Coordinates of C-alpha atoms and ligand atoms in Angstrom, one line a residue:
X1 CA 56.4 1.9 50.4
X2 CA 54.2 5.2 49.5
X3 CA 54.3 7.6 51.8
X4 CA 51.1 8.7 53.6
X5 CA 51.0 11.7 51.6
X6 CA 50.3 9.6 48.4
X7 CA 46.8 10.6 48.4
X8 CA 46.0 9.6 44.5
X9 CA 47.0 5.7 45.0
X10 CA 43.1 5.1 45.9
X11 CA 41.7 8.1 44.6
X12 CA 38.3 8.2 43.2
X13 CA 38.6 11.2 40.8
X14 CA 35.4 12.8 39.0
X15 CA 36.2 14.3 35.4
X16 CA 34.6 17.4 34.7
X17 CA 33.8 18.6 31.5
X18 CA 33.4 22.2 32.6
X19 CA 31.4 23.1 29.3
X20 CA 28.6 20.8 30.3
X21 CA 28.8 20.6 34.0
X22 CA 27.1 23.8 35.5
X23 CA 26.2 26.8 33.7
X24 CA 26.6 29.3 36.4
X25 CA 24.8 32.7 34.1
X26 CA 22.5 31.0 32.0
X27 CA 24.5 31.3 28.5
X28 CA 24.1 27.9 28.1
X29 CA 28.0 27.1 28.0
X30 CA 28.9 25.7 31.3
X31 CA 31.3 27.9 33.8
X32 CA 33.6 27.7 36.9
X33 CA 31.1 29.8 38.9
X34 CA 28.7 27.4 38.1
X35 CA 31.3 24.2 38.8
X36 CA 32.1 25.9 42.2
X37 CA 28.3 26.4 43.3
X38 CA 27.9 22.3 42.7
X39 CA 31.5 21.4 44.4
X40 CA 28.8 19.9 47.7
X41 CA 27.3 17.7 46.1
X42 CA 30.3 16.0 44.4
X43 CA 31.3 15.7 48.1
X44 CA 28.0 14.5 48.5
X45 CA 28.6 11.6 46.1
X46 CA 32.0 10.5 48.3
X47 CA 35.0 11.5 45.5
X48 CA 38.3 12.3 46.6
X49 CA 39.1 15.1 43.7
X50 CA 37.9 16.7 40.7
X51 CA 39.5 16.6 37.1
X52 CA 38.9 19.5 35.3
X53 CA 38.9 19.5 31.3
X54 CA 40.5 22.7 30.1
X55 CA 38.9 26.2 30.8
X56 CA 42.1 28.6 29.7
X57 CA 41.2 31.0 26.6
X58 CA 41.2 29.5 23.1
X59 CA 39.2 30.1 20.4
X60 CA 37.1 26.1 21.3
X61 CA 38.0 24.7 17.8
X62 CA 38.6 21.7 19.9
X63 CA 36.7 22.5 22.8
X64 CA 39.6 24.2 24.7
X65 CA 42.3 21.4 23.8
X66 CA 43.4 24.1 21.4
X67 CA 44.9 27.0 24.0
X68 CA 45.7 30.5 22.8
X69 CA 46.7 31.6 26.5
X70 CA 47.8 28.7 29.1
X71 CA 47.6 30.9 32.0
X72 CA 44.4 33.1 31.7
X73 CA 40.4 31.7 31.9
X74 CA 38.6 31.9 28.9
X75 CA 35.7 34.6 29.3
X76 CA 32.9 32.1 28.7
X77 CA 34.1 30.4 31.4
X78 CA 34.8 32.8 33.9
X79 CA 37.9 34.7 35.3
X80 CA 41.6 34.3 36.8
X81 CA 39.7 35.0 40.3
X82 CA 36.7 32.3 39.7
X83 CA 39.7 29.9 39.5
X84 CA 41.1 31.4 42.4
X85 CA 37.2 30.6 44.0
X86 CA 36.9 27.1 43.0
X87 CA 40.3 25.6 43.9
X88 CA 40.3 27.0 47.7
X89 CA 36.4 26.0 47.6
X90 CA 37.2 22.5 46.7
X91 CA 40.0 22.5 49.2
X92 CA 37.9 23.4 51.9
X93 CA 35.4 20.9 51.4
X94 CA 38.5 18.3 51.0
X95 CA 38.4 17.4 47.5
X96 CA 41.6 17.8 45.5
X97 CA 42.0 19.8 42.2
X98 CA 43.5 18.5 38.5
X99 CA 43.7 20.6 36.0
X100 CA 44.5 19.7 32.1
X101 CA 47.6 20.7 30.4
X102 CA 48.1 20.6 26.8
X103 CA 51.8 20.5 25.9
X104 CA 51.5 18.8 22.6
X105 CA 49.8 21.6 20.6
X106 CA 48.7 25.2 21.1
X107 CA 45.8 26.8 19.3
X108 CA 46.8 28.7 15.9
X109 CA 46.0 31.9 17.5
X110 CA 48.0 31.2 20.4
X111 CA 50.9 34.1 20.5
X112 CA 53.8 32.4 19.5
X113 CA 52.0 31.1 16.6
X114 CA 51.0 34.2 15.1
X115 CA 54.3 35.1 16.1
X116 CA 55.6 32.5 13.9
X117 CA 53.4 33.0 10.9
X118 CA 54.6 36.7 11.1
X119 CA 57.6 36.5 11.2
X120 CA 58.1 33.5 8.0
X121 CA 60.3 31.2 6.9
X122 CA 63.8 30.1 8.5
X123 CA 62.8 32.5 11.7
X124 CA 63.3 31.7 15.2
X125 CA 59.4 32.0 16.0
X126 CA 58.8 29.0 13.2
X127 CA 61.6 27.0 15.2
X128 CA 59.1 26.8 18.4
X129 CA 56.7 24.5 15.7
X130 CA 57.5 21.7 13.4
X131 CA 57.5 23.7 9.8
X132 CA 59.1 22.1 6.4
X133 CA 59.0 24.0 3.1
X134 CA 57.6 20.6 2.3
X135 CA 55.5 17.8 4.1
X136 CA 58.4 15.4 4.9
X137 CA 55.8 12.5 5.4
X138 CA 52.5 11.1 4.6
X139 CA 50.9 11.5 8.0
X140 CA 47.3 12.0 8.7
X141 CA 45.8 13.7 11.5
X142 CA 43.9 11.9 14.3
X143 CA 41.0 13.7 13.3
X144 CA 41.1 12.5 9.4
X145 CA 43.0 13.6 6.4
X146 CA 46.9 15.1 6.4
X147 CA 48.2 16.2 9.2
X148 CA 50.8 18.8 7.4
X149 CA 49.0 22.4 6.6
X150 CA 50.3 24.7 3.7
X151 CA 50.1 28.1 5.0
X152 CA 50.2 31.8 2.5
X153 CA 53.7 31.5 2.5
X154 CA 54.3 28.2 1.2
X155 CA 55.8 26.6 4.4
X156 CA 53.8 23.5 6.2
X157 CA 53.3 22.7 9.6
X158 CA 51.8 19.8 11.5
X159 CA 49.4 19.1 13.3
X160 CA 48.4 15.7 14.6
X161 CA 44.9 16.6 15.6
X162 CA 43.3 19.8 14.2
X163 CA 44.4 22.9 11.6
X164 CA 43.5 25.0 15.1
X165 CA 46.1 22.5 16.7
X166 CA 49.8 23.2 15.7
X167 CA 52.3 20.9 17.2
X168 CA 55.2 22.7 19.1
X169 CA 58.7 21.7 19.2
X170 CA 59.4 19.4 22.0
X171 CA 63.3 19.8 20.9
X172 CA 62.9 23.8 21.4
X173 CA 65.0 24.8 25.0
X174 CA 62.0 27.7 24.9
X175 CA 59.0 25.0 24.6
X176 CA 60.5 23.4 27.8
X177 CA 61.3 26.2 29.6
X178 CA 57.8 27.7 29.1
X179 CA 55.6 24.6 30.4
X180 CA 58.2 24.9 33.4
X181 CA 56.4 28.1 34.1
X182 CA 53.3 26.8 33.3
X183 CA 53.4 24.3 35.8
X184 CA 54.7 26.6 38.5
X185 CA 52.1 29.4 37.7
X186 CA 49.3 26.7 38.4
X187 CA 51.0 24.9 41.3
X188 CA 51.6 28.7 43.0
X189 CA 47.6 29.0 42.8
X190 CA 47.4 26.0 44.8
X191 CA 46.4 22.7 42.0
X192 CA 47.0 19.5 43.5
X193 CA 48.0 18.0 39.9
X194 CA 47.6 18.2 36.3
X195 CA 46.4 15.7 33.6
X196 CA 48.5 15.4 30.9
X197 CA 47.0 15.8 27.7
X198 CA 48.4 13.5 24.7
X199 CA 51.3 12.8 27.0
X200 CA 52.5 10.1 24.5
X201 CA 53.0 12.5 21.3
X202 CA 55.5 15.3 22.6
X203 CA 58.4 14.1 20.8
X204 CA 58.4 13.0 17.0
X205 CA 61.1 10.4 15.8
X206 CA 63.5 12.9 14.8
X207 CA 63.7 11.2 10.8
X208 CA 60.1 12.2 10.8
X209 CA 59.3 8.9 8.7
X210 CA 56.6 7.8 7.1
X211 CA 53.4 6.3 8.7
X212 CA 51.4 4.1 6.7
X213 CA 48.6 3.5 9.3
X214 CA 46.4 6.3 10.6
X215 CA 47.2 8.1 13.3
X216 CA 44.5 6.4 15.9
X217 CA 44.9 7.5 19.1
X218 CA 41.5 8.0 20.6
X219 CA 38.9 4.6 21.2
X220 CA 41.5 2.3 19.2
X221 CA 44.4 1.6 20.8
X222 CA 47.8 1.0 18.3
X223 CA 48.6 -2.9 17.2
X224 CA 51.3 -3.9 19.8
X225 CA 54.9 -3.8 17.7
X226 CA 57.5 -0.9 17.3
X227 CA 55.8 2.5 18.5
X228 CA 54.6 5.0 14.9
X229 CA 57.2 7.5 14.9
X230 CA 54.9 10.2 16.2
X231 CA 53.4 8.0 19.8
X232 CA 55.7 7.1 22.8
X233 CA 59.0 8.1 21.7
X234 CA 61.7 7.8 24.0
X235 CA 62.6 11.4 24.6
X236 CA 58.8 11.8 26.3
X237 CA 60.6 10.3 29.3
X238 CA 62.8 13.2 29.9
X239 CA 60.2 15.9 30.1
X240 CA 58.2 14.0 32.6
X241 CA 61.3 13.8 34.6
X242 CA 62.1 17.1 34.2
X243 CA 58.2 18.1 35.1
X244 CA 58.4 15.8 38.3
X245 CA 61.3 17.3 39.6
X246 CA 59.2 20.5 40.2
X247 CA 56.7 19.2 41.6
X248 CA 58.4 17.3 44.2
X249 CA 59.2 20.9 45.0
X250 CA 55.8 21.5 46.3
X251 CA 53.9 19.8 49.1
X252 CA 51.5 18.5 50.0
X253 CA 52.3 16.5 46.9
X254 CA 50.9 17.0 43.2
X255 CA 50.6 14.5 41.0
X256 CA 50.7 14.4 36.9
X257 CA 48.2 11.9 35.1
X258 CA 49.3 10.5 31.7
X259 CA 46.7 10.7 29.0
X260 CA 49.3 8.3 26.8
X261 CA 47.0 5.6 23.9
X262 CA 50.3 3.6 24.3
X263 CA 50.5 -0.6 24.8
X264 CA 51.3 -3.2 26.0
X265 CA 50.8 -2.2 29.1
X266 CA 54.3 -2.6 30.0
X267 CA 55.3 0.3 27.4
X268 CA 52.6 2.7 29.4
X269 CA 53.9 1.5 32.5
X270 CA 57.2 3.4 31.9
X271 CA 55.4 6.4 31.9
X272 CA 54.6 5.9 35.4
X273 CA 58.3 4.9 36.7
X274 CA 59.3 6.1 39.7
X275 CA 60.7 9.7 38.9
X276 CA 58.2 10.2 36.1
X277 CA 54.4 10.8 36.6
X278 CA 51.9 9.2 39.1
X279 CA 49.3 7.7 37.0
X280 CA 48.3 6.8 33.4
X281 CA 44.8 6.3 32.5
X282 CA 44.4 2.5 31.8
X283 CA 42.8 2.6 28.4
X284 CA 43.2 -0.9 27.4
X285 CA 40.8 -1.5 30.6
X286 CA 37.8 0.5 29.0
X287 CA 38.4 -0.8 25.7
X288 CA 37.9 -4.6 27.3
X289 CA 34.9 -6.3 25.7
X290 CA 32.1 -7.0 28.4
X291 CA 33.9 -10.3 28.7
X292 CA 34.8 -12.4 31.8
X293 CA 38.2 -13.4 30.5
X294 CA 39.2 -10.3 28.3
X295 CA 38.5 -8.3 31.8
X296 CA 40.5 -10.8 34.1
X297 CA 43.6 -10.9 31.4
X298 CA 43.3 -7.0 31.4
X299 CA 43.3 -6.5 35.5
X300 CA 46.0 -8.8 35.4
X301 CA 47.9 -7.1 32.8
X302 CA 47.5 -3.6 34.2
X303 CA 48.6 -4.4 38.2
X304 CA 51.4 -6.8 37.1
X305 CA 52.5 -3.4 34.5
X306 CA 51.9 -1.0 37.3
X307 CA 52.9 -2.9 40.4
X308 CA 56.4 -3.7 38.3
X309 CA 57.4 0.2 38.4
X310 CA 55.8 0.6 41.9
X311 CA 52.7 2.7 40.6
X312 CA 49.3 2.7 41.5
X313 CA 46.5 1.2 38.6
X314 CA 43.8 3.3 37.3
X315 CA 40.3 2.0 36.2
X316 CA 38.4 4.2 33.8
X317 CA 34.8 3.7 31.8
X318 CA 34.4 6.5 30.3
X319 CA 35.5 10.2 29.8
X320 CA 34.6 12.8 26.8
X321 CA 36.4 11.0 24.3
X322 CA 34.3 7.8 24.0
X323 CA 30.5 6.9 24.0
X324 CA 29.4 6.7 27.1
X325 CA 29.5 3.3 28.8
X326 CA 25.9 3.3 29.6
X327 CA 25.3 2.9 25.7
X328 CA 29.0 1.3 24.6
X329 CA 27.4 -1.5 26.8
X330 CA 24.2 -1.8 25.3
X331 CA 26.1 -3.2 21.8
X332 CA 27.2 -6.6 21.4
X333 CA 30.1 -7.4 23.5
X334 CA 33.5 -7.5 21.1
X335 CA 32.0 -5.2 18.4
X336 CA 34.0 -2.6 17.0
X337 CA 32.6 0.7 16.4
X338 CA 33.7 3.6 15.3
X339 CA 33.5 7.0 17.3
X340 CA 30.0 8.3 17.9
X341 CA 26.6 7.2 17.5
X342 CA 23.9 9.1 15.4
X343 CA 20.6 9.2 13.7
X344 CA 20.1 6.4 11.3
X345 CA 23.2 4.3 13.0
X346 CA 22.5 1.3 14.7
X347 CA 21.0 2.1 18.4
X348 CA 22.0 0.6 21.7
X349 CA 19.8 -0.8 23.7
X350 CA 19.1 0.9 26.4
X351 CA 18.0 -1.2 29.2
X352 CA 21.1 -3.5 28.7
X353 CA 23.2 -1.5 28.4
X354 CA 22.5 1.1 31.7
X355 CA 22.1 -2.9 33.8
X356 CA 26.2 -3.8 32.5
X357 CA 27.2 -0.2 33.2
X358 CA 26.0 -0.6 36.9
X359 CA 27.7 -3.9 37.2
X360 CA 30.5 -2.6 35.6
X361 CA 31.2 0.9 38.2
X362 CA 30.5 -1.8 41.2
X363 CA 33.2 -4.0 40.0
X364 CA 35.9 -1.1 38.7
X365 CA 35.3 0.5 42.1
X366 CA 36.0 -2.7 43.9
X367 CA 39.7 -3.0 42.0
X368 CA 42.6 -2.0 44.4
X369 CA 44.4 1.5 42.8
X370 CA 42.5 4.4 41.3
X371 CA 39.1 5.3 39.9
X372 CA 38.2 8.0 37.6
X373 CA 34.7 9.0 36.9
X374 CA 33.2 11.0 34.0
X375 CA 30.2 13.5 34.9
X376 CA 27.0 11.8 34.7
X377 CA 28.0 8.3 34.6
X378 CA 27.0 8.4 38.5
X379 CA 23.3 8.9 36.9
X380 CA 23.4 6.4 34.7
X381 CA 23.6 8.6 31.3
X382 CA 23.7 7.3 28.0
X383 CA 25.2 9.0 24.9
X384 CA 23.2 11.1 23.3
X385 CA 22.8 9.0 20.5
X386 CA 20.3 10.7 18.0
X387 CA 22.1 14.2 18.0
X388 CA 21.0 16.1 14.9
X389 CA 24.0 16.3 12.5
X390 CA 23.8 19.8 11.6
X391 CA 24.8 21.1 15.7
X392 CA 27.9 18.5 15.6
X393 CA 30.7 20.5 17.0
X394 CA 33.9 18.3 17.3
X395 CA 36.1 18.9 14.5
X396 CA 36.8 14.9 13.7
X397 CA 33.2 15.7 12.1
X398 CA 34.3 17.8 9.7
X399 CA 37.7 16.3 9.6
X400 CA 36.6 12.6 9.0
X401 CA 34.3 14.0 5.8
X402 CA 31.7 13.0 8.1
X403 CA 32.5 9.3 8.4
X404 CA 32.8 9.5 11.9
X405 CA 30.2 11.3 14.1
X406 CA 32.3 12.6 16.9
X407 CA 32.6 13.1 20.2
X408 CA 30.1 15.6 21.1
X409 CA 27.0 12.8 22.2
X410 CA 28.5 12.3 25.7
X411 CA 29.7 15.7 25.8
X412 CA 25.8 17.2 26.4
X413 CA 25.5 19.3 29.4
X414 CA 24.0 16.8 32.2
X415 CA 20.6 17.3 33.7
X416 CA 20.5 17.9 37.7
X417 CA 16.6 18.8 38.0
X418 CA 14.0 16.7 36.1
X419 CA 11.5 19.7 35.4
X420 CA 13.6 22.8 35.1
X421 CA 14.8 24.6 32.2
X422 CA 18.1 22.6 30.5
X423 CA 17.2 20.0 33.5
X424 CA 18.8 22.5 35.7
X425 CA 21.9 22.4 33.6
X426 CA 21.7 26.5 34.3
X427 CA 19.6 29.0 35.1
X428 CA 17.7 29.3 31.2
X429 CA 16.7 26.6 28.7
X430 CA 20.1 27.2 27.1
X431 CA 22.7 24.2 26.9
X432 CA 25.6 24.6 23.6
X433 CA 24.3 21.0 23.0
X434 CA 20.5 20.3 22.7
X435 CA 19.9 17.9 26.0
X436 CA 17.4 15.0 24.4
X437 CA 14.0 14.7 25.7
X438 CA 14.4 11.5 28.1
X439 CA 16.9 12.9 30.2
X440 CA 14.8 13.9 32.9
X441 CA 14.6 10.4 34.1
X442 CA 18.5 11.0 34.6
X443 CA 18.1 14.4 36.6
X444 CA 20.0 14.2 40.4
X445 CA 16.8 15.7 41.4
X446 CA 15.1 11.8 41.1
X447 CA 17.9 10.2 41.9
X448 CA 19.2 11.0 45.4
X449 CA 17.7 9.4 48.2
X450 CA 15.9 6.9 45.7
X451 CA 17.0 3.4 46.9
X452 CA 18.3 1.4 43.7
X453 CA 19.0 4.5 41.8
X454 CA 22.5 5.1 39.9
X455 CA 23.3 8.1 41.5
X456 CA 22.9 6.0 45.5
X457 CA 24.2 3.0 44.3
X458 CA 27.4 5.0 43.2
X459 CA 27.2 6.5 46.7
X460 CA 27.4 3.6 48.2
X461 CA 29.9 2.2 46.4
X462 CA 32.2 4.9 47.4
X463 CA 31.4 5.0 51.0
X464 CA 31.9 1.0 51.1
X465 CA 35.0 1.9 49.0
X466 CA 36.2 3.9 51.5
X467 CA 35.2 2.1 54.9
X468 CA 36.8 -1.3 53.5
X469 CA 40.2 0.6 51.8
X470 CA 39.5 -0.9 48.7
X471 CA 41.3 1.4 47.1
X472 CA 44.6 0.2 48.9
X473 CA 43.9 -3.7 49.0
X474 CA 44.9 -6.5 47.2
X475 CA 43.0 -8.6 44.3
X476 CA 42.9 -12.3 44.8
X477 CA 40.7 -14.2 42.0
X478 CA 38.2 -16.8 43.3
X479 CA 36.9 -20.2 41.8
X480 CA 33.9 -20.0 40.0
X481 CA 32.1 -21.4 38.1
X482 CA 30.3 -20.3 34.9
X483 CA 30.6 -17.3 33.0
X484 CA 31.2 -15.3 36.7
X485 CA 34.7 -13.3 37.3
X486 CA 35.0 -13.1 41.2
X487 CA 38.0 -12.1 42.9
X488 CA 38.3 -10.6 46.7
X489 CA 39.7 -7.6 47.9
X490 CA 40.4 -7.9 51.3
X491 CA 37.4 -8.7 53.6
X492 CA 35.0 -8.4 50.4
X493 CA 33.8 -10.4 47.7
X494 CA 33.3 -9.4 44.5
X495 CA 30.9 -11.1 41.7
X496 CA 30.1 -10.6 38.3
X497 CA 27.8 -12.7 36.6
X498 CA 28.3 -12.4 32.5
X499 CA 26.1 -15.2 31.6
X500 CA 22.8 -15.5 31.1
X501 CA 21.5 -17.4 33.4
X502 CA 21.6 -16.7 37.9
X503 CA 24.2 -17.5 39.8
X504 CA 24.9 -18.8 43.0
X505 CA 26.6 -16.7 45.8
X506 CA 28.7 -18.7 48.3
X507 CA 27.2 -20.4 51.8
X508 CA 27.3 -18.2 54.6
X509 CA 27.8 -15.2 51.9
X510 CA 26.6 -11.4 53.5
X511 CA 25.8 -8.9 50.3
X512 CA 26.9 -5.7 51.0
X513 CA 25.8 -4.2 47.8
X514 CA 24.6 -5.2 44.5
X515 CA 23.9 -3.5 41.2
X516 CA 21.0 -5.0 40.9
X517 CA 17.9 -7.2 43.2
X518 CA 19.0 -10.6 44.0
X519 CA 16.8 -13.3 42.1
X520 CA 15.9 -15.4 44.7
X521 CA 19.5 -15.0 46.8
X522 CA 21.2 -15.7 43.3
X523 CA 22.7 -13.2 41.4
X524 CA 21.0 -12.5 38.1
X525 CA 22.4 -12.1 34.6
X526 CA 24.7 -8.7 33.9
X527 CA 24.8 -7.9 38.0
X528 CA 28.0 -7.5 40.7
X529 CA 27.2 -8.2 44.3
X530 CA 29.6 -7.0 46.8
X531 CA 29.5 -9.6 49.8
X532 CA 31.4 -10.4 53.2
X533 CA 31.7 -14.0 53.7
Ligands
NOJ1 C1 43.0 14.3 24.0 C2 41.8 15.0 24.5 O1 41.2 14.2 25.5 C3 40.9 15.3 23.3 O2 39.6 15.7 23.7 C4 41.5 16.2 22.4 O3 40.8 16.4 21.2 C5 42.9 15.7 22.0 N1 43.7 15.2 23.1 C6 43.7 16.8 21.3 O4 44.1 17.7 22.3

């Protein structure tokens, strides 16, 4: 049984993307003063903790995935002491804190990698990364072209996501000992957990063989069949072992979240055994077509994967990796697109696709386990799906020789007040990203206290969440008839209708919620209803 203390088995868990949450002095790059200042009205919304994307100093070649110092703030984003501010302000307004850790990679100008490059070939800095004095294999980087870099002295390195990005040694006793720390120095200032950045890549097959796939990892999930030899490598399992027995030091207790592209769902399940972390995001549930079946085999999947090793599930829609759901929704279900959306690509439509993304949050937050949340998605934001090519920033840009777009369209800073400057994003027009025109429509501003807007209907979701313990119930599937998945958790009834035409809600049947008006007491096309019967 979990203990009481198990706190993230229902969770509803907000992602912040602290570049583009709050811009606390108006320098149009987001900050943790301007994070802490808006911390009340996440409470607001009903979320149980806050995930934050990572704010420690790096030179932002991958917007802060590439860290030059794991246990210092970066000065656009504030100080040591702001972090200090924000974790005991969340605390005392009862929301948890998760911070990101990036063990896979540190930035190049991280200190043990100048270290390295100083000190050449055949030293003991160079053993901390993975340098050959020639690429032993033909991989490619995640974000496009070879993942092995030549640098002045002749020696290569890798680096499965950007040049910025060098991979560390996993088999290095200082490399473990040092994320020991690392852990420890954040748990001492009081984190309730950390998210586990490319938890799946750590450890390379130690014959460092040749790939002759690309390296996906992010919005296309590996073929099913023997693991690459750079994903989900057996020796990932110690570490996590190793990591959890430190935090079963601390209480109340902290969890650590797998960010792991791995499948079946049974291989990501292992990441989530017992002594190893808490929870995995469940990626192969956002990648599910807006389908009936695809979404019912995937449930399935994931609780029978989860509930095997005694974990708890996650749902997820979106985070800053993927197009928005809003606007993946408003494509043909089934289609398969690359990363990003810009001008001259096909468009989604809009209307559609904000109507399934509605549907969509009521029927992931009705799903027993845990639900993470990406800013903005509780207002209903597309991607930003005409962003001028010329102010793309993520490096898979470049990288891809421009063949894919990127991540940056659902990484614009969101809009909280429909007629201020940046829609309130901060205290100036600025904003890193430009904001597009339409977004005032989105602000919180118009939002709360609107009956039928995203932002209440999320609300009360989470508050009905909450009063019914949805989070810690059971999933039965119900009859139906049609294209409609229904399933009940406990006292409530849960309905999607996928097809086109209304459908019928039981006799007696008492809605509770619904994404969108009732046609006539049926429930229209691309709408959940929530009902007690
Ligand atoms: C996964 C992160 O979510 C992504 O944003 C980043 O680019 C890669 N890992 C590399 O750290």
């Amino acid at each position: 049984m979990p203990s009481t203390d198990a706190w993230w088995r229902d969770a509803v868990i907000y992602q912040i993307y602290p570049r583009s949450f709050a811009d606390g002095n108006g320098d149009g790059m987001g900050d943790l003063s301007g994070i802490t200042a808006r911390l009340p009205r996440l409470r607001e919304l009903g979320i149980d903790a806050v995930w934050l994307s990572p704010f420690y100093v790096s030179p932002q070649h991958d917007a802060g995935y590439d860290v030059a110092d794991y246990r210092d703030v970066d000065p656009r984003f504030g100080t040591l002491d702001d972090a200090d501010k924000l974790i005991s302000t969340a605390h005392d307004l009862g929301l948890k804190i998760i911070v990101d850790l990036v063990p896979n990679h540190t930035s190049s100008e991280h200190a043990w990698f100048r270290a390295a490059l100083a000190a050449g070939p055949g030293s003991p800095e160079r053993d901390r990364y993975i340098f050959h004095d020639e690429p032993p294999n033909n991989w490619q980087s995640v974000f496009g072209g070879p993942a092995w870099h030549q640098v002045e002295d002749g020696q290569w390195y890798l680096h499965l996501f950007d040049v910025s990005q060098p991979d560390l040694n996993w088999d290095h006793p200082e490399v473990r000992a040092e994320f020991l720390d690392i852990l420890r120095f954040w748990l001492d200032r009081g984190v309730d957990g950390f998210r586990v950045d490319v938890a799946h890549g750590l450890v390379k097959d130690a014959k460092l063989t040749d790939w002759t796939q690309p390296a996906v990892v992010l919005g296309g999930l590996e073929p099913a069949g023997p693991p690459p030899p750079m994903w989900d490598q057996e020796g990932v399992h110690e570490i996590y072992r190793e990591w959890r027995a430190v935090l079963d030091g601390y209480a109340p207790a902290r969890i650590l979240v797998a960010e792991a592209w791995v499948q079946p769902e049974e291989r990501l399940a292992r990441y989530v055994r017992p002594d190893e972390m808490h929870q995995a995001f469940n990626f192969p549930y956002l990648e599910a077509p807006w389908q009936p079946q695809a979404l019912r085999e995937v449930i399935d999947s994931s609780l029978a994967a989860t509930g095997a090793v005694g974990a708890t599930t996650t749902w997820v829609l979106s985070n800053h990796d993927v197009v928005r759901h809003a606007s993946r929704l408003g494509f043909p279900p089934g289609e398969k697109r690359k990363p990003g959306i810009g001008i001259g690509d096909p468009q989604p439509d809009t209307g559609l696709g904000l109507r399934r993304a509605r549907a969509a949050a009521l029927l992931m937050l009705a799903l027993p386990g845990s639900a993470y949340l990406y800013q903005g998605e509780e207002l209903g934001l597309p991607e930003h799906t005409t962003l001028p090519d010329e102010v793309r920033q993520d490096p898979a840009w470049e990288r891809s020789g421009h063949a894919e777009r990127g991540r940056d369209g659902c990484r614009v800073p969101i809009p909280w007040e429909a007629d201020a400057p940046s829609y309130g994003f901060g205290p100036s027009d600025a904003s890193w990203l430009p904001q597009p025109a339409t977004w005032a429509e989105y602000a919180l501003d118009r939002q709360v206290n609107v009956s039928g807007s995203t932002y209440e209907l999320y609300r009360s979701a989470l508050a009905a969440r909450r009063e019914h313990d949805l989070g810690n119930g059971s999933l039965t599937w119900s009859a139906t008839e049609g294209e409609v998945l229904a399933f009940r958790n406990g006292g409530v009834l849960v309905l999607t209708n996928f097809g086109a035409a209304p459908a019928e809600l039981p006799p007696g049947a008492r809605v509770l919620l619904s994404s969108e008006p009732l046609d006539d007491g049926r429930i229209p096309a691309d709408v959940t209803v929530w009902a007690l019967v």
